[in-house]
Amino acid sequence: MKNPSIIALLSLFITQYSLAECVHEKSVLGSELKTMADSHIVYVETNDSIYMPLSKVKVMANMSYVVQLFEKKVRTKSAGDYNKKYIEYYSYARMEKYLADSKEQIVNAGLETRIIGKSIRGRNLYAVTPVNLVKKKTILMFGRHHGDEGTANWIIEGFFNEYLTNSDFRNKYQLILYPMINPDGTEAKSRYNANGRDLNRSWSKERSGDKDEIKIIHADLRKYMSKVKENIVIALDMHGSFTKDFIYRVKKNYVSTDLFYLQQDFIDELGVYDPWQNRKFQLSNGDPGMARIVLINHYKKNAMTHESIRDIPLRNNSGRTKETLMDQGLAVTK
């Protein structure tokens, strides 16, 4: 919970301010929440990026709260019903089977699949990393900070398929991949982990500040950062948005104009090969607990968030399918 708002004018400004990625996130007065609940499911931040349903939070009218808003028609879909209307939901079981089925290719590509820890509910947290790190350009990729954003994993799968089969690409780049950071949220079809925490608000430059699954992911990543930090050319955090495909990147004055134009070059080039992303981006300096912001601020890396529409109808006018989502992963390699 946040401090009381000083004046009504300030509260109006705060209401319009959003630092969200793949969710409608705002700071609002408690008196406004009832109206919001008429059209959205409302989750209220209580502490340390833990979000609780509005019905379980005692709200004071004159206090300011950070809330995350979800359209009711999207959030009420169970995973079973979801697949009857939308492109297949990418499950934890699918991810495990894919990694197992790809084992021979992974080994032949000089990579290994490691279980680096367990989620809150005891599910495996995976890393796919080089057996032997070398001094060459390195790509860092994360998937599924938010469990309900399933299209992100189809894109990751398309990217990884190309990485495994394209020796020219592998010769130029090595890969560090965390394919599913929030398996509990994935299985519950929830943005949050089993503690109700938003894992993309749970990173810290100090290891002691990381929360829940991020403690495990970040601890593993630190080992590689100490060896190949200078070789990481891009970090991509794969997410799903409400209505469109785009890239989140920082504003021009955030770090340097060099970073700004480096990110713009990537977005422009990706748009050549990905007709759905099509050079679209949003400027956002984000929250200090986001993966991409920690990577930019603390590790001085070029980090962006890749957003794809998370709920794509099976019958759609644009011809989108699981296969075209995987083609978007191929576009990233190009």
PDB file of C-alpha atoms in Angstrom, residues 33-311:
ATOM      1  CA  LEU A  33     -11.644   1.024  -7.168  1.00  0.00           C
ATOM      2  CA  LYS A  34     -15.330   0.140  -6.962  1.00  0.00           C
ATOM      3  CA  THR A  35     -15.998   1.772 -10.318  1.00  0.00           C
ATOM      4  CA  MET A  36     -13.052  -0.043 -11.882  1.00  0.00           C
ATOM      5  CA  ALA A  37     -14.389  -3.365 -10.613  1.00  0.00           C
ATOM      6  CA  ASP A  38     -17.543  -2.919 -12.686  1.00  0.00           C
ATOM      7  CA  SER A  39     -15.613  -3.544 -15.909  1.00  0.00           C
ATOM      8  CA  HIS A  40     -12.403  -5.261 -14.775  1.00  0.00           C
ATOM      9  CA  ILE A  41     -11.072  -7.824 -12.363  1.00  0.00           C
ATOM     10  CA  VAL A  42      -8.931  -5.752 -10.005  1.00  0.00           C
ATOM     11  CA  TYR A  43      -5.805  -6.953  -8.208  1.00  0.00           C
ATOM     12  CA  VAL A  44      -4.322  -4.694  -5.536  1.00  0.00           C
ATOM     13  CA  GLU A  45      -0.657  -4.631  -4.560  1.00  0.00           C
ATOM     14  CA  THR A  46      -0.295  -5.308  -0.852  1.00  0.00           C
ATOM     15  CA  ASN A  47       3.481  -5.565  -0.407  1.00  0.00           C
ATOM     16  CA  ASP A  48       6.607  -6.722  -2.259  1.00  0.00           C
ATOM     17  CA  SER A  49       4.780  -7.070  -5.597  1.00  0.00           C
ATOM     18  CA  ILE A  50       2.169  -9.417  -4.123  1.00  0.00           C
ATOM     19  CA  TYR A  51      -1.247  -8.777  -5.655  1.00  0.00           C
ATOM     20  CA  MET A  52      -4.536  -9.787  -4.075  1.00  0.00           C
ATOM     21  CA  PRO A  53      -8.065  -9.688  -5.522  1.00  0.00           C
ATOM     22  CA  LEU A  54      -9.886  -6.503  -4.553  1.00  0.00           C
ATOM     23  CA  SER A  55     -12.462  -8.542  -2.628  1.00  0.00           C
ATOM     24  CA  LYS A  56      -9.714  -9.699  -0.223  1.00  0.00           C
ATOM     25  CA  VAL A  57      -8.185  -6.285   0.477  1.00  0.00           C
ATOM     26  CA  LYS A  58      -9.446  -3.733   2.975  1.00  0.00           C
ATOM     27  CA  VAL A  59      -9.384  -0.499   1.020  1.00  0.00           C
ATOM     28  CA  MET A  60      -9.275   3.021   2.443  1.00  0.00           C
ATOM     29  CA  ALA A  61     -10.952   5.619   0.240  1.00  0.00           C
ATOM     30  CA  ASN A  62      -8.278   8.304   0.680  1.00  0.00           C
ATOM     31  CA  MET A  63      -5.242   6.057   0.184  1.00  0.00           C
ATOM     32  CA  SER A  64      -3.378   5.425  -3.064  1.00  0.00           C
ATOM     33  CA  TYR A  65      -2.992   1.842  -4.331  1.00  0.00           C
ATOM     34  CA  VAL A  66      -1.124   0.221  -7.205  1.00  0.00           C
ATOM     35  CA  VAL A  67      -3.589  -1.982  -9.064  1.00  0.00           C
ATOM     36  CA  GLN A  68      -3.459  -4.312 -12.037  1.00  0.00           C
ATOM     37  CA  LEU A  69      -6.592  -4.578 -14.170  1.00  0.00           C
ATOM     38  CA  PHE A  70      -7.789  -7.488 -16.298  1.00  0.00           C
ATOM     39  CA  GLU A  71     -10.701  -7.608 -18.690  1.00  0.00           C
ATOM     40  CA  LYS A  72     -13.296  -9.980 -17.306  1.00  0.00           C
ATOM     41  CA  LYS A  73     -13.975 -11.689 -20.623  1.00  0.00           C
ATOM     42  CA  VAL A  74     -10.308 -12.757 -20.853  1.00  0.00           C
ATOM     43  CA  ARG A  75      -9.638 -13.683 -17.254  1.00  0.00           C
ATOM     44  CA  THR A  76     -12.639 -15.993 -16.838  1.00  0.00           C
ATOM     45  CA  LYS A  77     -11.378 -18.524 -19.404  1.00  0.00           C
ATOM     46  CA  SER A  78     -10.167 -21.830 -17.940  1.00  0.00           C
ATOM     47  CA  ALA A  79      -7.260 -23.516 -19.697  1.00  0.00           C
ATOM     48  CA  GLY A  80      -9.616 -26.224 -21.011  1.00  0.00           C
ATOM     49  CA  ASP A  81     -12.203 -23.819 -22.390  1.00  0.00           C
ATOM     50  CA  TYR A  82      -9.460 -21.551 -23.671  1.00  0.00           C
ATOM     51  CA  ASN A  83      -8.279 -24.019 -26.315  1.00  0.00           C
ATOM     52  CA  LYS A  84     -11.785 -24.234 -27.787  1.00  0.00           C
ATOM     53  CA  LYS A  85     -11.691 -20.570 -28.698  1.00  0.00           C
ATOM     54  CA  TYR A  86      -8.049 -19.502 -28.840  1.00  0.00           C
ATOM     55  CA  ILE A  87      -4.759 -20.799 -30.242  1.00  0.00           C
ATOM     56  CA  GLU A  88      -3.563 -23.638 -28.013  1.00  0.00           C
ATOM     57  CA  TYR A  89      -2.428 -22.573 -24.558  1.00  0.00           C
ATOM     58  CA  TYR A  90       1.263 -23.344 -24.037  1.00  0.00           C
ATOM     59  CA  SER A  91       1.457 -25.466 -20.899  1.00  0.00           C
ATOM     60  CA  TYR A  92       4.207 -26.493 -18.504  1.00  0.00           C
ATOM     61  CA  ALA A  93       3.807 -30.091 -19.734  1.00  0.00           C
ATOM     62  CA  ARG A  94       4.349 -28.928 -23.313  1.00  0.00           C
ATOM     63  CA  MET A  95       7.562 -27.160 -22.324  1.00  0.00           C
ATOM     64  CA  GLU A  96       8.928 -30.234 -20.500  1.00  0.00           C
ATOM     65  CA  LYS A  97       8.041 -32.547 -23.389  1.00  0.00           C
ATOM     66  CA  TYR A  98       9.595 -30.172 -25.921  1.00  0.00           C
ATOM     67  CA  LEU A  99      12.874 -30.028 -24.003  1.00  0.00           C
ATOM     68  CA  ALA A 100      12.903 -33.818 -23.583  1.00  0.00           C
ATOM     69  CA  ASP A 101      12.135 -34.455 -27.261  1.00  0.00           C
ATOM     70  CA  SER A 102      14.861 -31.994 -28.290  1.00  0.00           C
ATOM     71  CA  LYS A 103      17.517 -33.493 -26.015  1.00  0.00           C
ATOM     72  CA  GLU A 104      19.667 -34.957 -28.788  1.00  0.00           C
ATOM     73  CA  GLN A 105      19.626 -31.723 -30.788  1.00  0.00           C
ATOM     74  CA  ILE A 106      20.378 -29.716 -27.665  1.00  0.00           C
ATOM     75  CA  VAL A 107      23.410 -31.839 -26.884  1.00  0.00           C
ATOM     76  CA  ASN A 108      24.614 -31.723 -30.496  1.00  0.00           C
ATOM     77  CA  ALA A 109      24.358 -27.931 -30.375  1.00  0.00           C
ATOM     78  CA  GLY A 110      26.755 -27.813 -27.421  1.00  0.00           C
ATOM     79  CA  LEU A 111      24.015 -26.952 -24.919  1.00  0.00           C
ATOM     80  CA  GLU A 112      22.686 -28.598 -21.806  1.00  0.00           C
ATOM     81  CA  THR A 113      19.285 -28.492 -20.127  1.00  0.00           C
ATOM     82  CA  ARG A 114      19.548 -28.076 -16.377  1.00  0.00           C
ATOM     83  CA  ILE A 115      16.981 -28.079 -13.583  1.00  0.00           C
ATOM     84  CA  ILE A 116      18.232 -25.166 -11.500  1.00  0.00           C
ATOM     85  CA  GLY A 117      15.583 -25.245  -8.778  1.00  0.00           C
ATOM     86  CA  LYS A 118      11.903 -25.583  -7.991  1.00  0.00           C
ATOM     87  CA  SER A 119       8.932 -23.254  -8.136  1.00  0.00           C
ATOM     88  CA  ILE A 120       6.850 -22.506  -5.053  1.00  0.00           C
ATOM     89  CA  ARG A 121       4.651 -25.519  -5.925  1.00  0.00           C
ATOM     90  CA  GLY A 122       7.627 -27.770  -6.661  1.00  0.00           C
ATOM     91  CA  ARG A 123       7.724 -27.589 -10.462  1.00  0.00           C
ATOM     92  CA  ASN A 124      11.064 -27.578 -12.251  1.00  0.00           C
ATOM     93  CA  LEU A 125      12.778 -24.345 -13.228  1.00  0.00           C
ATOM     94  CA  TYR A 126      14.891 -24.897 -16.347  1.00  0.00           C
ATOM     95  CA  ALA A 127      17.915 -23.244 -17.914  1.00  0.00           C
ATOM     96  CA  VAL A 128      19.289 -24.100 -21.344  1.00  0.00           C
ATOM     97  CA  THR A 129      22.887 -22.966 -21.490  1.00  0.00           C
ATOM     98  CA  PRO A 130      26.222 -23.691 -23.202  1.00  0.00           C
ATOM     99  CA  VAL A 131      28.190 -26.621 -21.827  1.00  0.00           C
ATOM    100  CA  ASN A 132      31.324 -24.558 -22.391  1.00  0.00           C
ATOM    101  CA  LEU A 133      31.085 -20.788 -22.442  1.00  0.00           C
ATOM    102  CA  VAL A 134      33.195 -19.085 -25.081  1.00  0.00           C
ATOM    103  CA  LYS A 135      33.976 -15.473 -25.867  1.00  0.00           C
ATOM    104  CA  LYS A 136      31.449 -14.713 -28.573  1.00  0.00           C
ATOM    105  CA  LYS A 137      28.211 -12.783 -29.008  1.00  0.00           C
ATOM    106  CA  THR A 138      25.606 -14.026 -26.554  1.00  0.00           C
ATOM    107  CA  ILE A 139      21.811 -13.850 -26.569  1.00  0.00           C
ATOM    108  CA  LEU A 140      19.919 -13.898 -23.278  1.00  0.00           C
ATOM    109  CA  MET A 141      16.238 -14.859 -23.381  1.00  0.00           C
ATOM    110  CA  PHE A 142      13.528 -15.229 -20.741  1.00  0.00           C
ATOM    111  CA  GLY A 143      10.061 -16.719 -21.043  1.00  0.00           C
ATOM    112  CA  ARG A 144       6.891 -16.598 -19.036  1.00  0.00           C
ATOM    113  CA  HIS A 145       7.460 -14.230 -16.132  1.00  0.00           C
ATOM    114  CA  HIS A 146       3.671 -14.030 -16.334  1.00  0.00           C
ATOM    115  CA  GLY A 147       2.081 -17.448 -16.414  1.00  0.00           C
ATOM    116  CA  ASP A 148      -0.976 -16.655 -18.517  1.00  0.00           C
ATOM    117  CA  GLU A 149       0.967 -15.225 -21.491  1.00  0.00           C
ATOM    118  CA  GLY A 150       1.237 -18.480 -23.407  1.00  0.00           C
ATOM    119  CA  THR A 151       1.949 -17.164 -26.911  1.00  0.00           C
ATOM    120  CA  ALA A 152       5.410 -16.094 -25.723  1.00  0.00           C
ATOM    121  CA  ASN A 153       6.506 -19.723 -25.444  1.00  0.00           C
ATOM    122  CA  TRP A 154       5.415 -20.579 -28.996  1.00  0.00           C
ATOM    123  CA  ILE A 155       7.671 -17.762 -30.212  1.00  0.00           C
ATOM    124  CA  ILE A 156      10.521 -19.004 -28.013  1.00  0.00           C
ATOM    125  CA  GLU A 157      10.053 -22.487 -29.448  1.00  0.00           C
ATOM    126  CA  GLY A 158      10.286 -21.137 -32.996  1.00  0.00           C
ATOM    127  CA  PHE A 159      13.439 -19.224 -32.099  1.00  0.00           C
ATOM    128  CA  PHE A 160      15.013 -22.230 -30.399  1.00  0.00           C
ATOM    129  CA  ASN A 161      14.163 -24.572 -33.283  1.00  0.00           C
ATOM    130  CA  GLU A 162      16.127 -22.294 -35.594  1.00  0.00           C
ATOM    131  CA  TYR A 163      18.994 -22.033 -33.129  1.00  0.00           C
ATOM    132  CA  LEU A 164      19.270 -25.823 -32.916  1.00  0.00           C
ATOM    133  CA  THR A 165      19.188 -26.411 -36.662  1.00  0.00           C
ATOM    134  CA  ASN A 166      21.124 -23.419 -38.027  1.00  0.00           C
ATOM    135  CA  SER A 167      24.823 -24.039 -37.472  1.00  0.00           C
ATOM    136  CA  ASP A 168      25.796 -20.715 -39.052  1.00  0.00           C
ATOM    137  CA  PHE A 169      23.678 -18.886 -36.494  1.00  0.00           C
ATOM    138  CA  ARG A 170      25.134 -20.949 -33.626  1.00  0.00           C
ATOM    139  CA  ASN A 171      28.640 -20.204 -34.823  1.00  0.00           C
ATOM    140  CA  LYS A 172      27.951 -16.487 -34.416  1.00  0.00           C
ATOM    141  CA  TYR A 173      25.919 -16.544 -31.211  1.00  0.00           C
ATOM    142  CA  GLN A 174      25.679 -18.537 -28.018  1.00  0.00           C
ATOM    143  CA  LEU A 175      22.414 -18.701 -26.095  1.00  0.00           C
ATOM    144  CA  ILE A 176      21.354 -18.517 -22.444  1.00  0.00           C
ATOM    145  CA  LEU A 177      17.652 -19.375 -22.168  1.00  0.00           C
ATOM    146  CA  TYR A 178      15.237 -19.531 -19.231  1.00  0.00           C
ATOM    147  CA  PRO A 179      12.150 -20.861 -21.017  1.00  0.00           C
ATOM    148  CA  MET A 180       9.530 -20.741 -18.247  1.00  0.00           C
ATOM    149  CA  ILE A 181      10.159 -18.669 -15.147  1.00  0.00           C
ATOM    150  CA  ASN A 182       6.655 -19.022 -13.696  1.00  0.00           C
ATOM    151  CA  PRO A 183       5.437 -22.618 -14.170  1.00  0.00           C
ATOM    152  CA  ASP A 184       2.938 -22.379 -11.301  1.00  0.00           C
ATOM    153  CA  GLY A 185       1.290 -19.346 -12.863  1.00  0.00           C
ATOM    154  CA  THR A 186       1.341 -21.146 -16.205  1.00  0.00           C
ATOM    155  CA  GLU A 187      -0.570 -24.095 -14.792  1.00  0.00           C
ATOM    156  CA  ALA A 188      -3.028 -21.859 -12.929  1.00  0.00           C
ATOM    157  CA  LYS A 189      -3.410 -19.652 -16.029  1.00  0.00           C
ATOM    158  CA  SER A 190      -2.514 -16.733 -13.796  1.00  0.00           C
ATOM    159  CA  ARG A 191      -0.232 -13.762 -14.254  1.00  0.00           C
ATOM    160  CA  TYR A 192       1.100 -14.311 -10.737  1.00  0.00           C
ATOM    161  CA  ASN A 193       3.113 -17.055  -9.078  1.00  0.00           C
ATOM    162  CA  ALA A 194       1.765 -19.243  -6.292  1.00  0.00           C
ATOM    163  CA  ASN A 195       2.460 -16.514  -3.723  1.00  0.00           C
ATOM    164  CA  GLY A 196       0.446 -13.975  -5.709  1.00  0.00           C
ATOM    165  CA  ARG A 197       3.647 -12.215  -6.732  1.00  0.00           C
ATOM    166  CA  ASP A 198       4.279 -10.493 -10.055  1.00  0.00           C
ATOM    167  CA  LEU A 199       7.636 -12.015 -10.952  1.00  0.00           C
ATOM    168  CA  ASN A 200       8.434  -9.229 -13.388  1.00  0.00           C
ATOM    169  CA  ARG A 201       8.419  -6.812 -10.480  1.00  0.00           C
ATOM    170  CA  SER A 202      10.619  -9.089  -8.355  1.00  0.00           C
ATOM    171  CA  TRP A 203      14.167  -8.542  -9.649  1.00  0.00           C
ATOM    172  CA  SER A 204      16.811  -6.640  -7.728  1.00  0.00           C
ATOM    173  CA  LYS A 205      20.396  -5.659  -8.408  1.00  0.00           C
ATOM    174  CA  GLU A 206      21.217  -7.267  -5.067  1.00  0.00           C
ATOM    175  CA  ARG A 207      20.626 -11.018  -4.848  1.00  0.00           C
ATOM    176  CA  SER A 208      19.072 -10.642  -1.390  1.00  0.00           C
ATOM    177  CA  GLY A 209      16.378  -8.441  -2.915  1.00  0.00           C
ATOM    178  CA  ASP A 210      15.104 -11.017  -5.425  1.00  0.00           C
ATOM    179  CA  LYS A 211      11.769 -12.652  -4.651  1.00  0.00           C
ATOM    180  CA  ASP A 212      10.515 -16.251  -5.010  1.00  0.00           C
ATOM    181  CA  GLU A 213      11.479 -17.963  -8.300  1.00  0.00           C
ATOM    182  CA  ILE A 214      13.559 -14.959  -9.310  1.00  0.00           C
ATOM    183  CA  LYS A 215      16.012 -15.784  -6.513  1.00  0.00           C
ATOM    184  CA  ILE A 216      16.813 -19.024  -8.343  1.00  0.00           C
ATOM    185  CA  ILE A 217      16.811 -17.611 -11.867  1.00  0.00           C
ATOM    186  CA  HIS A 218      18.969 -14.609 -10.974  1.00  0.00           C
ATOM    187  CA  ALA A 219      21.428 -16.683  -8.938  1.00  0.00           C
ATOM    188  CA  ASP A 220      21.975 -18.921 -11.955  1.00  0.00           C
ATOM    189  CA  LEU A 221      22.252 -15.966 -14.330  1.00  0.00           C
ATOM    190  CA  ARG A 222      24.867 -14.278 -12.146  1.00  0.00           C
ATOM    191  CA  LYS A 223      27.275 -17.140 -12.788  1.00  0.00           C
ATOM    192  CA  TYR A 224      27.134 -16.428 -16.503  1.00  0.00           C
ATOM    193  CA  MET A 225      27.213 -12.671 -16.107  1.00  0.00           C
ATOM    194  CA  SER A 226      30.566 -12.946 -14.393  1.00  0.00           C
ATOM    195  CA  LYS A 227      31.946 -14.771 -17.460  1.00  0.00           C
ATOM    196  CA  VAL A 228      30.198 -13.390 -20.537  1.00  0.00           C
ATOM    197  CA  LYS A 229      28.670 -10.105 -19.418  1.00  0.00           C
ATOM    198  CA  GLU A 230      30.581  -8.099 -22.024  1.00  0.00           C
ATOM    199  CA  ASN A 231      29.534 -10.513 -24.782  1.00  0.00           C
ATOM    200  CA  ILE A 232      25.774 -10.233 -24.275  1.00  0.00           C
ATOM    201  CA  VAL A 233      24.499  -8.244 -27.248  1.00  0.00           C
ATOM    202  CA  ILE A 234      20.785  -8.459 -26.484  1.00  0.00           C
ATOM    203  CA  ALA A 235      18.422  -9.676 -23.777  1.00  0.00           C
ATOM    204  CA  LEU A 236      14.827 -10.410 -24.747  1.00  0.00           C
ATOM    205  CA  ASP A 237      12.060 -10.955 -22.214  1.00  0.00           C
ATOM    206  CA  MET A 238       9.169 -12.688 -23.992  1.00  0.00           C
ATOM    207  CA  HIS A 239       5.658 -11.658 -22.926  1.00  0.00           C
ATOM    208  CA  GLY A 240       2.060 -11.468 -24.125  1.00  0.00           C
ATOM    209  CA  SER A 241      -0.012  -8.306 -24.420  1.00  0.00           C
ATOM    210  CA  PHE A 242      -3.743  -7.619 -24.540  1.00  0.00           C
ATOM    211  CA  THR A 243      -4.276  -6.396 -28.081  1.00  0.00           C
ATOM    212  CA  LYS A 244      -1.149  -6.104 -30.229  1.00  0.00           C
ATOM    213  CA  ASP A 245       2.417  -7.162 -30.940  1.00  0.00           C
ATOM    214  CA  PHE A 246       5.166  -4.675 -30.116  1.00  0.00           C
ATOM    215  CA  ILE A 247       8.470  -4.131 -28.330  1.00  0.00           C
ATOM    216  CA  TYR A 248       8.916  -2.276 -25.050  1.00  0.00           C
ATOM    217  CA  ARG A 249      12.067  -0.146 -25.055  1.00  0.00           C
ATOM    218  CA  VAL A 250      13.351   2.681 -22.867  1.00  0.00           C
ATOM    219  CA  LYS A 251      12.998   6.371 -23.625  1.00  0.00           C
ATOM    220  CA  LYS A 252      15.679   8.374 -25.356  1.00  0.00           C
ATOM    221  CA  ASN A 253      16.935  10.125 -22.216  1.00  0.00           C
ATOM    222  CA  TYR A 254      16.920   7.023 -19.984  1.00  0.00           C
ATOM    223  CA  VAL A 255      20.517   5.828 -20.389  1.00  0.00           C
ATOM    224  CA  SER A 256      21.976   7.176 -23.591  1.00  0.00           C
ATOM    225  CA  THR A 257      21.043   8.001 -27.149  1.00  0.00           C
ATOM    226  CA  ASP A 258      23.315   5.137 -28.246  1.00  0.00           C
ATOM    227  CA  LEU A 259      21.105   2.608 -26.433  1.00  0.00           C
ATOM    228  CA  PHE A 260      17.974   4.281 -27.772  1.00  0.00           C
ATOM    229  CA  TYR A 261      19.100   3.973 -31.379  1.00  0.00           C
ATOM    230  CA  LEU A 262      20.517   0.486 -30.870  1.00  0.00           C
ATOM    231  CA  GLN A 263      17.081  -0.642 -29.722  1.00  0.00           C
ATOM    232  CA  GLN A 264      15.409   1.204 -32.569  1.00  0.00           C
ATOM    233  CA  ASP A 265      17.649  -0.556 -35.097  1.00  0.00           C
ATOM    234  CA  PHE A 266      16.612  -3.947 -33.725  1.00  0.00           C
ATOM    235  CA  ILE A 267      12.920  -3.019 -33.812  1.00  0.00           C
ATOM    236  CA  ASP A 268      13.159  -1.745 -37.383  1.00  0.00           C
ATOM    237  CA  GLU A 269      15.019  -4.833 -38.575  1.00  0.00           C
ATOM    238  CA  LEU A 270      12.659  -7.234 -36.804  1.00  0.00           C
ATOM    239  CA  GLY A 271       9.724  -5.487 -38.468  1.00  0.00           C
ATOM    240  CA  VAL A 272      11.116  -6.452 -41.873  1.00  0.00           C
ATOM    241  CA  TYR A 273      10.679 -10.146 -41.047  1.00  0.00           C
ATOM    242  CA  ASP A 274       7.743 -10.081 -38.606  1.00  0.00           C
ATOM    243  CA  PRO A 275       4.564  -8.619 -40.149  1.00  0.00           C
ATOM    244  CA  TRP A 276       2.725  -8.689 -36.816  1.00  0.00           C
ATOM    245  CA  GLN A 277       5.373  -6.841 -34.839  1.00  0.00           C
ATOM    246  CA  ASN A 278       5.811  -4.550 -37.859  1.00  0.00           C
ATOM    247  CA  ARG A 279       8.164  -2.065 -36.137  1.00  0.00           C
ATOM    248  CA  LYS A 280       5.645  -1.282 -33.401  1.00  0.00           C
ATOM    249  CA  PHE A 281       7.039  -0.269 -30.024  1.00  0.00           C
ATOM    250  CA  GLN A 282       6.125   1.500 -26.811  1.00  0.00           C
ATOM    251  CA  LEU A 283       8.442   3.704 -24.812  1.00  0.00           C
ATOM    252  CA  SER A 284       8.537   2.725 -21.152  1.00  0.00           C
ATOM    253  CA  ASN A 285      11.182   3.086 -18.468  1.00  0.00           C
ATOM    254  CA  GLY A 286       9.276   0.484 -16.515  1.00  0.00           C
ATOM    255  CA  ASP A 287       9.480  -0.545 -12.894  1.00  0.00           C
ATOM    256  CA  PRO A 288      12.878  -1.018 -11.153  1.00  0.00           C
ATOM    257  CA  GLY A 289      11.936  -4.643 -10.398  1.00  0.00           C
ATOM    258  CA  MET A 290      11.478  -5.632 -14.045  1.00  0.00           C
ATOM    259  CA  ALA A 291      14.011  -7.982 -15.601  1.00  0.00           C
ATOM    260  CA  ARG A 292      14.799  -5.688 -18.514  1.00  0.00           C
ATOM    261  CA  ILE A 293      15.267  -2.662 -16.244  1.00  0.00           C
ATOM    262  CA  VAL A 294      17.651  -4.527 -13.908  1.00  0.00           C
ATOM    263  CA  LEU A 295      19.592  -5.738 -16.952  1.00  0.00           C
ATOM    264  CA  ILE A 296      19.844  -2.190 -18.295  1.00  0.00           C
ATOM    265  CA  ASN A 297      20.554  -0.419 -15.012  1.00  0.00           C
ATOM    266  CA  HIS A 298      22.714  -2.932 -13.189  1.00  0.00           C
ATOM    267  CA  TYR A 299      24.330  -4.998 -15.945  1.00  0.00           C
ATOM    268  CA  LYS A 300      24.390  -2.237 -18.605  1.00  0.00           C
ATOM    269  CA  LYS A 301      22.885  -4.557 -21.209  1.00  0.00           C
ATOM    270  CA  ASN A 302      20.603  -3.904 -24.170  1.00  0.00           C
ATOM    271  CA  ALA A 303      17.347  -5.406 -22.873  1.00  0.00           C
ATOM    272  CA  MET A 304      13.855  -5.227 -24.340  1.00  0.00           C
ATOM    273  CA  THR A 305      10.476  -6.843 -23.801  1.00  0.00           C
ATOM    274  CA  HIS A 306       8.940  -8.672 -26.767  1.00  0.00           C
ATOM    275  CA  GLU A 307       5.138  -8.638 -26.652  1.00  0.00           C
ATOM    276  CA  SER A 308       2.781 -10.809 -28.707  1.00  0.00           C
ATOM    277  CA  ILE A 309      -1.004 -10.928 -28.438  1.00  0.00           C
ATOM    278  CA  ARG A 310      -1.654 -13.542 -25.770  1.00  0.00           C
ATOM    279  CA  ASP A 311      -5.250 -14.452 -26.719  1.00  0.00           C
TER     280      ASP A 311
END
